[in-house]
Short mmCIF file of C-alpha atoms in Angstrom, two decimals:
data_model
loop_
_atom_site.label_atom_id
_atom_site.label_comp_id
_atom_site.label_asym_id
_atom_site.label_seq_id
_atom_site.Cartn_x
_atom_site.Cartn_y
_atom_site.Cartn_z
CA MET M 31 -11.87 16.70 -24.17
CA SER M 32 -11.32 18.29 -20.80
CA LYS M 33 -8.47 17.75 -18.70
CA ARG M 34 -10.73 16.34 -15.98
CA LYS M 35 -12.22 13.89 -18.44
CA LEU M 36 -9.00 13.12 -19.32
CA LEU M 37 -7.56 12.74 -16.18
CA ILE M 38 -10.99 9.72 -15.36
CA THR M 39 -10.17 8.47 -18.71
CA ALA M 40 -6.06 8.01 -17.92
CA ILE M 41 -6.89 6.74 -14.17
CA GLY M 42 -9.74 4.26 -15.56
CA ALA M 43 -7.47 2.65 -18.48
CA GLY M 44 -4.69 2.17 -15.07
CA VAL M 45 -7.18 0.81 -13.38
CA THR M 46 -8.14 -1.88 -15.93
CA TYR M 47 -4.31 -2.39 -16.91
CA LEU M 48 -4.05 -3.50 -13.26
CA MET M 49 -6.87 -5.49 -12.46
CA ARG M 50 -6.17 -7.65 -15.90
CA ASN M 51 -2.59 -7.73 -15.32
CA LYS M 52 -1.25 -9.40 -11.93
CA GLN M 53 2.55 -9.27 -12.39
CA ALA M 54 2.09 -5.38 -12.30
CA ARG M 55 -0.69 -5.38 -9.95
CA ASP M 56 2.29 -6.74 -7.93
CA LYS M 57 5.14 -4.67 -8.43
CA VAL M 58 2.75 -1.14 -7.60
CA ILE M 59 1.66 -3.08 -4.33
CA ASN M 60 5.29 -3.96 -3.63
CA THR M 61 6.34 -0.04 -4.89
CA VAL M 62 3.99 1.37 -2.81
CA SER M 63 4.83 -0.67 0.52
CA ASN M 64 8.24 0.16 0.21
CA MET M 65 7.82 3.73 -0.19
CA VAL M 66 5.21 3.44 3.27
CA LYS M 67 8.23 1.50 4.81
CA LYS M 68 11.02 4.01 3.81
CA ASN M 69 8.37 7.17 4.64
CA GLY M 70 7.92 6.07 7.97
CA SER M 71 4.68 7.55 8.27
CA SER M 72 2.08 4.55 8.92
CA ALA M 73 3.97 4.60 12.24
CA ARG M 74 3.45 8.35 13.68
CA THR M 75 -0.59 7.41 13.32
CA ALA M 76 -0.27 4.03 14.09
CA ARG M 77 -0.80 2.41 17.98
CA PRO M 78 2.12 1.06 19.32
CA ARG M 79 3.11 -2.63 18.41
CA VAL M 80 2.85 -5.54 21.08
CA GLU M 81 5.33 -8.61 20.54
CA VAL M 82 3.95 -11.53 21.93
CA ASN M 83 6.92 -14.02 23.32
CA ASN M 84 6.53 -16.65 25.45
CA ASN M 85 3.84 -15.55 27.04
CA GLU M 86 5.77 -11.97 27.86
CA TRP M 87 4.07 -8.79 26.58
CA LYS M 88 6.51 -6.40 25.08
CA TYR M 89 5.60 -2.53 24.26
#
């Protein structure tokens, strides 16, 4: 079996496992979310966040 087929098989098995196991899926989502928050990479590429408080706009 070539390395590419082995890699695709491993990815398919992982996706199947996550689709069937909600607890594992939630754990992966939380881990990735925490990594993005910690890294802050999305803050550099995203537009500035606008918060609305008492009909006042803050940038």
